[in-house]
mmCIF file of C-alpha atoms in Angstrom:
data_model
loop_
_atom_site.group_PDB
_atom_site.id
_atom_site.type_symbol
_atom_site.label_atom_id
_atom_site.label_comp_id
_atom_site.label_asym_id
_atom_site.label_seq_id
_atom_site.Cartn_x
_atom_site.Cartn_y
_atom_site.Cartn_z
ATOM 1 C CA MET L 138 0.289 -0.017 -0.147
ATOM 2 C CA GLU L 139 2.885 2.303 0.538
ATOM 3 C CA ASN L 140 4.023 2.453 -2.923
ATOM 4 C CA MET L 141 0.403 3.905 -3.363
ATOM 5 C CA VAL L 142 1.127 7.241 -2.312
ATOM 6 C CA MET L 143 1.037 10.164 -4.695
ATOM 7 C CA HIS L 144 4.393 10.947 -6.248
ATOM 8 C CA ARG L 145 5.628 14.419 -4.717
ATOM 9 C CA ALA L 146 7.320 17.046 -7.014
ATOM 10 C CA GLN L 147 9.916 18.192 -4.451
ATOM 11 C CA PRO L 148 10.479 16.151 -0.844
ATOM 12 C CA PRO L 149 8.677 17.833 2.054
ATOM 13 C CA VAL L 150 10.954 20.115 4.015
ATOM 14 C CA LEU L 151 11.365 19.734 7.562
ATOM 15 C CA ASN L 152 10.703 23.060 9.222
ATOM 16 C CA LEU L 153 13.860 23.498 11.481
ATOM 17 C CA ARG L 154 13.287 27.046 12.928
ATOM 18 C CA GLY L 155 13.025 26.407 16.905
ATOM 19 C CA LEU L 156 12.668 22.574 16.097
ATOM 20 C CA ARG L 157 13.757 20.276 19.483
ATOM 21 C CA VAL L 158 15.989 17.751 17.980
ATOM 22 C CA LEU L 159 18.113 15.065 19.611
ATOM 23 C CA VAL L 160 20.952 13.613 17.587
ATOM 24 C CA THR L 161 22.287 10.301 18.830
ATOM 25 C CA GLY L 162 25.757 9.957 17.526
ATOM 26 C CA HIS L 163 26.325 13.419 16.980
ATOM 27 C CA THR L 164 30.314 13.404 17.697
ATOM 28 C CA GLY L 165 30.588 10.982 14.326
ATOM 29 C CA PHE L 166 31.279 11.775 11.047
ATOM 30 C CA LYS L 167 27.661 12.038 9.988
ATOM 31 C CA GLY L 168 26.319 13.451 13.042
ATOM 32 C CA ALA L 169 28.598 16.307 12.807
ATOM 33 C CA TRP L 170 27.321 16.867 9.627
ATOM 34 C CA LEU L 171 23.618 16.469 10.420
ATOM 35 C CA CYS L 172 24.013 18.785 13.691
ATOM 36 C CA GLU L 173 25.831 21.622 11.440
ATOM 37 C CA TRP L 174 23.027 21.398 9.012
ATOM 38 C CA LEU L 175 20.133 21.456 11.753
ATOM 39 C CA LEU L 176 21.806 24.522 13.423
ATOM 40 C CA GLN L 177 22.369 26.099 10.394
ATOM 41 C CA GLY L 178 18.776 26.237 9.737
ATOM 42 C CA GLY L 179 17.580 27.571 13.148
ATOM 43 C CA ALA L 180 16.810 23.913 15.175
ATOM 44 C CA SER L 181 17.379 24.029 19.173
ATOM 45 C CA VAL L 182 20.001 20.920 18.903
ATOM 46 C CA SER L 183 20.872 18.235 21.614
ATOM 47 C CA GLY L 184 23.680 15.672 21.136
ATOM 48 C CA LEU L 185 24.162 12.210 23.199
ATOM 49 C CA ALA L 186 26.998 10.049 22.172
ATOM 50 C CA LEU L 187 30.379 9.011 23.424
ATOM 51 C CA PRO L 188 33.220 11.145 23.151
ATOM 52 C CA PRO L 189 35.025 11.774 19.512
ATOM 53 C CA GLU L 190 37.522 8.943 18.621
ATOM 54 C CA GLY L 191 41.034 10.137 17.370
ATOM 55 C CA PRO L 192 42.845 12.994 17.060
ATOM 56 C CA LEU L 193 40.786 14.409 14.291
ATOM 57 C CA SER L 194 37.208 14.899 14.903
ATOM 58 C CA LEU L 195 34.612 17.231 12.442
ATOM 59 C CA PHE L 196 32.750 17.476 15.828
ATOM 60 C CA ASP L 197 35.491 19.362 17.516
ATOM 61 C CA ALA L 198 36.361 21.173 14.121
ATOM 62 C CA LEU L 199 32.946 22.627 14.024
ATOM 63 C CA ARG L 200 32.907 23.509 17.801
ATOM 64 C CA LEU L 201 29.754 21.718 18.166
ATOM 65 C CA GLU L 202 30.126 21.419 21.916
ATOM 66 C CA GLU L 203 29.664 24.823 22.521
ATOM 67 C CA ARG L 204 27.050 25.608 19.745
ATOM 68 C CA LEU L 205 24.792 22.666 21.100
ATOM 69 C CA ALA L 206 21.753 23.318 23.525
ATOM 70 C CA ARG L 207 23.040 20.147 24.949
ATOM 71 C CA HIS L 208 26.056 18.399 24.724
ATOM 72 C CA ILE L 209 25.665 14.516 26.207
ATOM 73 C CA ILE L 210 28.451 11.953 26.921
ATOM 74 C CA CYS L 211 26.694 8.804 27.264
ATOM 75 C CA ASP L 212 26.451 5.094 25.774
ATOM 76 C CA ILE L 213 23.544 4.011 23.838
ATOM 77 C CA ARG L 214 23.893 1.003 26.092
ATOM 78 C CA ASN L 215 23.184 2.452 29.498
ATOM 79 C CA PRO L 216 19.355 2.801 29.455
ATOM 80 C CA GLY L 217 19.085 5.051 32.350
ATOM 81 C CA GLY L 218 21.575 7.248 31.110
ATOM 82 C CA VAL L 219 19.666 7.200 27.542
ATOM 83 C CA ALA L 220 16.386 7.842 29.206
ATOM 84 C CA GLN L 221 17.582 10.569 31.567
ATOM 85 C CA ALA L 222 18.888 12.523 28.471
ATOM 86 C CA VAL L 223 15.386 12.091 26.392
ATOM 87 C CA ARG L 224 14.006 13.261 29.444
ATOM 88 C CA GLU L 225 16.361 16.460 29.536
ATOM 89 C CA THR L 226 16.176 17.614 26.289
ATOM 90 C CA GLU L 227 12.292 16.894 25.249
ATOM 91 C CA PRO L 228 12.703 16.377 21.467
ATOM 92 C CA GLU L 229 10.402 16.932 18.916
ATOM 93 C CA VAL L 230 12.306 14.748 16.683
ATOM 94 C CA ILE L 231 15.377 12.232 17.370
ATOM 95 C CA PHE L 232 17.771 11.178 14.616
ATOM 96 C CA HIS L 233 19.283 7.857 16.060
ATOM 97 C CA LEU L 234 23.009 7.501 14.269
ATOM 98 C CA ALA L 235 24.600 6.183 17.283
ATOM 99 C CA ALA L 236 26.299 2.668 16.453
ATOM 100 C CA GLN L 237 29.230 0.625 16.035
ATOM 101 C CA ALA L 238 29.293 1.035 12.266
ATOM 102 C CA LEU L 239 32.441 -0.760 11.307
ATOM 103 C CA VAL L 240 32.838 -4.053 9.952
ATOM 104 C CA ARG L 241 36.237 -5.245 10.897
ATOM 105 C CA ARG L 242 35.449 -4.045 14.345
ATOM 106 C CA SER L 243 32.409 -6.108 14.384
ATOM 107 C CA TYR L 244 34.452 -9.148 14.270
ATOM 108 C CA GLN L 245 36.949 -8.221 16.736
ATOM 109 C CA GLN L 246 33.880 -7.061 19.219
ATOM 110 C CA PRO L 247 30.744 -8.726 17.969
ATOM 111 C CA LEU L 248 28.854 -8.576 21.542
ATOM 112 C CA MET L 249 29.443 -4.579 21.440
ATOM 113 C CA THR L 250 28.226 -4.429 18.311
ATOM 114 C CA TRP L 251 25.165 -6.507 18.704
ATOM 115 C CA GLU L 252 24.401 -4.626 22.223
ATOM 116 C CA THR L 253 24.751 -1.231 20.976
ATOM 117 C CA ASN L 254 23.062 -1.551 17.620
ATOM 118 C CA VAL L 255 19.990 -3.596 18.733
ATOM 119 C CA SER L 256 19.786 -2.981 22.494
ATOM 120 C CA GLY L 257 21.196 0.619 22.148
ATOM 121 C CA THR L 258 18.352 1.502 19.858
ATOM 122 C CA LEU L 259 15.953 -0.103 22.034
ATOM 123 C CA ASN L 260 16.725 2.210 25.167
ATOM 124 C CA LEU L 261 16.300 4.747 22.948
ATOM 125 C CA LEU L 262 12.546 3.971 21.360
ATOM 126 C CA GLU L 263 11.920 2.892 25.256
ATOM 127 C CA ALA L 264 12.991 6.443 26.360
ATOM 128 C CA ALA L 265 11.040 8.666 23.625
ATOM 129 C CA ARG L 266 8.016 6.134 24.670
ATOM 130 C CA GLY L 267 8.668 7.929 28.500
ATOM 131 C CA LEU L 268 8.065 11.162 27.068
ATOM 132 C CA GLY L 269 4.354 10.573 26.776
ATOM 133 C CA ARG L 270 3.934 12.812 23.849
ATOM 134 C CA PRO L 271 4.114 12.554 20.234
ATOM 135 C CA VAL L 272 8.077 12.241 18.876
ATOM 136 C CA THR L 273 9.129 11.339 15.418
ATOM 137 C CA VAL L 274 12.334 9.354 15.369
ATOM 138 C CA ILE L 275 14.392 8.208 12.340
ATOM 139 C CA VAL L 276 16.680 4.893 13.082
ATOM 140 C CA VAL L 277 19.468 4.891 10.614
ATOM 141 C CA THR L 278 20.596 1.624 9.616
ATOM 142 C CA THR L 279 22.620 0.680 6.658
ATOM 143 C CA ASP L 280 22.425 -0.977 2.937
ATOM 144 C CA LYS L 281 24.124 -3.405 4.281
ATOM 145 C CA VAL L 282 20.804 -4.803 6.569
ATOM 146 C CA TYR L 283 20.064 -7.013 3.008
ATOM 147 C CA LYS L 284 20.346 -10.788 2.639
ATOM 148 C CA ASN L 285 23.087 -10.364 0.121
ATOM 149 C CA ARG L 286 22.738 -12.647 -2.692
ATOM 150 C CA GLU L 287 25.771 -11.244 -4.356
ATOM 151 C CA TRP L 288 22.920 -10.453 -7.666
ATOM 152 C CA GLU L 289 23.083 -7.142 -9.809
ATOM 153 C CA PHE L 290 19.698 -6.389 -8.693
ATOM 154 C CA ALA L 291 18.947 -3.401 -6.560
ATOM 155 C CA TYR L 292 17.544 -4.267 -2.975
ATOM 156 C CA ARG L 293 14.285 -3.116 -2.331
ATOM 157 C CA GLU L 294 12.880 -2.339 1.227
ATOM 158 C CA GLU L 295 10.836 -5.432 1.223
ATOM 159 C CA ASP L 296 13.634 -8.200 0.525
ATOM 160 C CA GLU L 297 14.696 -10.401 3.067
ATOM 161 C CA LEU L 298 17.156 -9.134 5.722
ATOM 162 C CA GLY L 299 20.208 -10.869 6.982
ATOM 163 C CA GLY L 300 23.906 -10.362 7.258
ATOM 164 C CA HIS L 301 27.068 -12.531 6.897
ATOM 165 C CA ASP L 302 29.387 -10.250 9.505
ATOM 166 C CA PRO L 303 28.343 -9.331 12.936
ATOM 167 C CA TYR L 304 27.674 -5.473 11.764
ATOM 168 C CA SER L 305 25.224 -6.304 9.132
ATOM 169 C CA ALA L 306 23.588 -8.657 11.150
ATOM 170 C CA SER L 307 23.115 -6.530 14.213
ATOM 171 C CA LYS L 308 21.684 -4.224 11.865
ATOM 172 C CA ALA L 309 19.328 -6.006 10.487
ATOM 173 C CA ALA L 310 18.425 -7.526 13.872
ATOM 174 C CA CYS L 311 17.758 -3.583 14.582
ATOM 175 C CA GLU L 312 15.219 -3.685 11.585
ATOM 176 C CA LEU L 313 13.275 -6.415 13.521
ATOM 177 C CA ALA L 314 13.424 -5.191 16.705
ATOM 178 C CA VAL L 315 12.625 -1.641 15.577
ATOM 179 C CA ASP L 316 9.530 -3.193 13.444
ATOM 180 C CA SER L 317 8.235 -5.237 16.533
ATOM 181 C CA TRP L 318 8.728 -2.256 19.122
ATOM 182 C CA ARG L 319 6.827 -0.438 16.590
ATOM 183 C CA SER L 320 3.707 -2.830 16.465
ATOM 184 C CA SER L 321 3.888 -3.439 20.437
ATOM 185 C CA PHE L 322 4.051 0.400 21.320
ATOM 186 C CA GLY L 323 4.688 3.030 18.711
ATOM 187 C CA ALA L 324 1.467 4.141 17.648
ATOM 188 C CA ALA L 325 -0.194 3.825 21.246
ATOM 189 C CA ASP L 326 2.462 5.885 23.189
ATOM 190 C CA GLY L 327 2.944 8.436 20.068
ATOM 191 C CA VAL L 328 6.490 7.380 18.931
ATOM 192 C CA THR L 329 6.044 7.289 15.064
ATOM 193 C CA VAL L 330 9.414 5.392 14.130
ATOM 194 C CA VAL L 331 11.043 5.233 10.651
ATOM 195 C CA THR L 332 13.988 3.348 9.572
ATOM 196 C CA ALA L 333 16.355 5.157 6.987
ATOM 197 C CA ARG L 334 18.603 2.476 5.246
ATOM 198 C CA ALA L 335 21.723 4.500 3.391
ATOM 199 C CA GLY L 336 24.289 3.831 0.915
ATOM 200 C CA ASN L 337 28.042 3.910 1.272
ATOM 201 C CA VAL L 338 29.016 7.592 2.598
ATOM 202 C CA ILE L 339 31.701 9.752 1.905
ATOM 203 C CA GLY L 340 32.518 13.165 2.575
ATOM 204 C CA GLY L 341 34.862 15.306 4.229
ATOM 205 C CA GLY L 342 35.560 15.011 8.079
ATOM 206 C CA ASP L 343 35.652 11.375 8.159
ATOM 207 C CA TYR L 344 38.538 9.934 9.609
ATOM 208 C CA SER L 345 37.609 6.513 10.862
ATOM 209 C CA GLU L 346 39.600 3.594 10.378
ATOM 210 C CA ASP L 347 38.958 0.688 8.006
ATOM 211 C CA ARG L 348 37.128 2.951 5.811
ATOM 212 C CA ILE L 349 37.935 3.247 2.079
ATOM 213 C CA VAL L 350 38.573 7.187 1.756
ATOM 214 C CA PRO L 351 40.180 7.856 4.928
ATOM 215 C CA ASP L 352 42.330 5.106 4.403
ATOM 216 C CA CYS L 353 43.218 6.827 1.228
ATOM 217 C CA PHE L 354 44.072 10.383 2.124
ATOM 218 C CA ARG L 355 45.790 8.923 5.315
ATOM 219 C CA ALA L 356 48.046 6.642 3.101
ATOM 220 C CA TRP L 357 48.809 9.513 0.724
ATOM 221 C CA SER L 358 49.726 12.237 2.928
ATOM 222 C CA LYS L 359 52.463 9.763 3.818
ATOM 223 C CA GLY L 360 53.328 9.691 0.470
ATOM 224 C CA ARG L 361 52.419 5.793 0.562
ATOM 225 C CA PRO L 362 50.003 3.787 -1.720
ATOM 226 C CA VAL L 363 46.833 2.996 -0.276
ATOM 227 C CA GLU L 364 46.673 -1.017 0.042
ATOM 228 C CA LEU L 365 42.871 -2.105 -1.124
ATOM 229 C CA ARG L 366 41.386 -4.963 0.129
ATOM 230 C CA ASN L 367 38.448 -5.468 -2.398
ATOM 231 C CA PRO L 368 39.323 -3.832 -5.354
ATOM 232 C CA LYS L 369 36.345 -5.150 -7.754
ATOM 233 C CA SER L 370 33.760 -4.857 -4.990
ATOM 234 C CA THR L 371 30.905 -2.231 -6.071
ATOM 235 C CA ARG L 372 28.982 -0.076 -3.348
ATOM 236 C CA PRO L 373 26.180 2.970 -3.923
ATOM 237 C CA TRP L 374 28.675 5.401 -3.447
ATOM 238 C CA GLN L 375 27.094 9.108 -2.241
ATOM 239 C CA HIS L 376 28.074 12.015 -0.577
ATOM 240 C CA VAL L 377 27.170 12.694 3.315
ATOM 241 C CA LEU L 378 24.940 15.149 2.483
ATOM 242 C CA GLU L 379 22.526 12.953 0.272
ATOM 243 C CA PRO L 380 21.429 10.533 2.992
ATOM 244 C CA LEU L 381 21.266 13.117 5.717
ATOM 245 C CA SER L 382 18.333 15.232 3.214
ATOM 246 C CA GLY L 383 16.337 11.715 3.112
ATOM 247 C CA TYR L 384 16.383 11.798 6.848
ATOM 248 C CA MET L 385 14.741 15.180 7.197
ATOM 249 C CA ALA L 386 12.673 14.829 4.176
ATOM 250 C CA LEU L 387 11.715 11.419 5.926
ATOM 251 C CA ALA L 388 11.230 13.354 9.367
ATOM 252 C CA ALA L 389 9.021 16.041 7.421
ATOM 253 C CA HIS L 390 7.127 13.205 5.858
ATOM 254 C CA VAL L 391 5.872 11.777 9.298
ATOM 255 C CA ARG L 392 5.221 15.087 10.766
ATOM 256 C CA ASP L 393 3.136 16.469 8.111
ATOM 257 C CA GLY L 394 0.643 13.571 8.607
ATOM 258 C CA SER L 395 1.462 11.955 5.533
ATOM 259 C CA PRO L 396 1.006 7.974 5.616
ATOM 260 C CA VAL L 397 3.884 6.224 7.556
ATOM 261 C CA ILE L 398 6.583 4.702 5.866
ATOM 262 C CA LYS L 399 8.302 1.888 7.652
ATOM 263 C CA ALA L 400 11.737 2.000 5.934
ATOM 264 C CA CYS L 401 13.072 3.882 3.285
ATOM 265 C CA ASN L 402 16.242 3.083 1.033
ATOM 266 C CA PHE L 403 18.844 6.446 0.341
ATOM 267 C CA GLY L 404 21.381 5.736 -2.347
ATOM 268 C CA PRO L 405 23.018 7.421 -5.504
ATOM 269 C CA GLY L 406 20.451 4.901 -7.898
ATOM 270 C CA SER L 407 22.170 2.709 -10.259
ATOM 271 C CA ASP L 408 24.135 5.522 -11.831
ATOM 272 C CA GLY L 409 26.038 5.577 -8.448
ATOM 273 C CA ASP L 410 26.973 2.017 -8.297
ATOM 274 C CA HIS L 411 30.779 1.847 -9.161
ATOM 275 C CA SER L 412 33.812 -0.415 -8.067
ATOM 276 C CA VAL L 413 36.101 0.532 -5.093
ATOM 277 C CA GLU L 414 38.797 0.068 -7.615
ATOM 278 C CA THR L 415 36.818 3.435 -9.924
ATOM 279 C CA LEU L 416 36.399 5.565 -6.947
ATOM 280 C CA VAL L 417 40.140 5.408 -5.629
ATOM 281 C CA THR L 418 41.317 5.583 -9.333
ATOM 282 C CA MET L 419 39.416 8.890 -9.551
ATOM 283 C CA MET L 420 40.275 10.254 -6.326
ATOM 284 C CA ALA L 421 44.306 9.256 -7.302
ATOM 285 C CA ALA L 422 43.806 11.429 -10.660
ATOM 286 C CA ARG L 423 42.887 14.502 -9.192
ATOM 287 C CA GLN L 424 46.341 15.113 -7.929
ATOM 288 C CA PRO L 425 50.148 13.515 -8.607
ATOM 289 C CA GLY L 426 51.480 11.389 -6.309
ATOM 290 C CA ARG L 427 48.456 9.359 -5.709
ATOM 291 C CA ALA L 428 48.747 5.807 -5.796
ATOM 292 C CA TRP L 429 47.103 2.312 -5.008
ATOM 293 C CA THR L 430 47.972 -1.477 -4.515
ATOM 294 C CA VAL L 431 45.967 -4.738 -3.766
ATOM 295 C CA THR L 432 46.860 -5.968 -0.478
ATOM 296 C CA THR L 433 47.300 -9.997 -0.603
ATOM 297 C CA ALA L 434 46.569 -10.206 3.400
ATOM 298 C CA ALA L 435 43.840 -12.539 4.505
ATOM 299 C CA GLN L 436 40.705 -10.610 5.106
ATOM 300 C CA PRO L 437 37.193 -11.205 6.734
ATOM 301 C CA HIS L 438 34.241 -11.887 4.246
ATOM 302 C CA GLU L 439 32.577 -8.770 2.800
ATOM 303 C CA ALA L 440 29.919 -8.431 -0.033
ATOM 304 C CA ARG L 441 31.338 -8.262 -3.605
ATOM 305 C CA ALA L 442 28.129 -6.232 -4.769
ATOM 306 C CA LEU L 443 25.559 -4.370 -3.291
ATOM 307 C CA SER L 444 23.205 -1.616 -5.041
ATOM 308 C CA LEU L 445 19.982 -0.213 -3.203
ATOM 309 C CA SER L 446 16.603 0.588 -5.332
ATOM 310 C CA ILE L 447 15.387 3.972 -4.158
ATOM 311 C CA ASP L 448 12.023 3.856 -5.696
ATOM 312 C CA ARG L 449 10.125 4.232 -2.782
ATOM 313 C CA ALA L 450 12.154 7.758 -1.676
ATOM 314 C CA LYS L 451 11.593 9.039 -5.294
ATOM 315 C CA HIS L 452 8.064 8.036 -5.661
ATOM 316 C CA ILE L 453 6.774 8.472 -1.788
ATOM 317 C CA LEU L 454 8.901 11.122 -0.881
ATOM 318 C CA GLY L 455 9.885 12.867 -3.909
ATOM 319 C CA TRP L 456 13.533 12.257 -2.953
ATOM 320 C CA SER L 457 16.583 12.030 -5.305
ATOM 321 C CA PRO L 458 19.976 12.236 -5.217
ATOM 322 C CA ARG L 459 21.497 15.767 -6.131
ATOM 323 C CA LEU L 460 25.360 15.166 -6.766
ATOM 324 C CA THR L 461 26.615 13.092 -9.909
ATOM 325 C CA PHE L 462 29.238 10.351 -8.664
ATOM 326 C CA GLU L 463 31.939 12.827 -10.329
ATOM 327 C CA GLU L 464 30.425 15.757 -8.074
ATOM 328 C CA THR L 465 30.683 13.098 -4.851
ATOM 329 C CA VAL L 466 34.126 12.618 -5.383
ATOM 330 C CA ALA L 467 34.917 16.247 -6.038
ATOM 331 C CA TRP L 468 33.263 17.393 -2.937
ATOM 332 C CA THR L 469 34.873 14.418 -0.965
ATOM 333 C CA ASP L 470 38.121 15.209 -2.166
ATOM 334 C CA ALA L 471 38.230 18.959 -1.229
ATOM 335 C CA GLY L 472 37.361 17.673 2.366
ATOM 336 C CA TYR L 473 40.785 16.317 3.054
ATOM 337 C CA THR L 474 42.620 18.783 1.021
ATOM 338 C CA THR L 475 41.145 22.035 2.374
ATOM 339 C CA GLY L 476 42.965 20.978 5.562
ATOM 340 C CA LEU L 477 41.287 20.535 8.989
ATOM 341 C CA GLY L 478 40.982 24.516 9.823
ATOM 342 C CA ASN L 479 39.629 25.120 6.515
ATOM 343 C CA LEU L 480 37.110 22.206 6.852
ATOM 344 C CA PRO L 481 34.224 24.081 8.921
ATOM 345 C CA ASP L 482 34.037 26.651 6.467
ATOM 346 C CA LEU L 483 34.074 24.103 3.711
ATOM 347 C CA VAL L 484 31.060 22.131 5.243
ATOM 348 C CA ARG L 485 29.074 25.250 5.577
ATOM 349 C CA GLN L 486 29.529 26.052 1.930
ATOM 350 C CA GLN L 487 28.967 22.233 0.773
ATOM 351 C CA ILE L 488 25.776 22.613 2.733
ATOM 352 C CA ALA L 489 24.387 25.842 1.264
ATOM 353 C CA ASP L 490 25.513 24.637 -2.335
ATOM 354 C CA PHE L 491 23.797 21.543 -1.523
ATOM 355 C CA VAL L 492 20.574 22.954 -0.530
ATOM 356 C CA ASN L 493 20.548 25.455 -3.333
ATOM 357 C CA LYS L 494 21.291 22.747 -6.149
ATOM 358 C CA GLU L 495 18.138 21.429 -8.291
ATOM 359 C CA PHE L 496 16.839 17.902 -7.945
#
């Protein structure tokens, strides 16, 4: 029935002025970009997360701690701490980005991954339920929630969920847990919860371990070739602003009283599916001295092919990608070559350029 909703020419716009928003995982890469965008729009933004990891942090570069209404350091696995944070911030909209999101780390810490991604999400939903008034919750999962059959077809929201590695399996389990919680408690307690499944997100300010773009720039900054694990693997690459615009459109769709969607994919469409080799070769060509090689070391399992159908986002939300693959690569490259001191200005300029870009 969801696909029977009439097509929108433009995605719904979330009115940010004065809106109380809680972002979990706000100290991370995507969370920091989202907080900046929400602040630019006039929202009252609070955040709940662990401290930023590593010596480099977009969160710190943007000086978000001093600009947020509340900056709360709390492990999402702590139900009491999460409940207190939600009571104190009284959000109207929650964007739940807090997660253990690294595939290779999930092999090293599987229990922590499951607890964070499943129990942590349920802690947040129970806290939202405790508010006793309407609240919209956008739970961000991943494109890897689908049972990967290594086929050429794009995965749709109705396809079977599953996962080989602990990360993808925990996110698929999160989807099931959210669906059960929604059916059991959500509507009765005024909590509208939707899951958002995004493709492989890239952009300036991501310094995470074992991610292809940060790995590239770490190696190239030292004059070394980057070692690729699976150069022929294809992924739905997209600039970080693409899914963030989808999350906000999804929240607006819920808040304007439109028929509720349970889950929605956000990706670049088939034109944005490229191999790791293609992505890295295009980035390497932007400056001399950038090279790559293929590692021969044994690697844990990773899917070879992955593609997302974005028909639901297009036809129900009126959402579609704004950047070409070439623009995505260029905007991402600029985020690493501008230098950390200039990154805040670049982030704000890219947000402005993205908002003004036609669909």
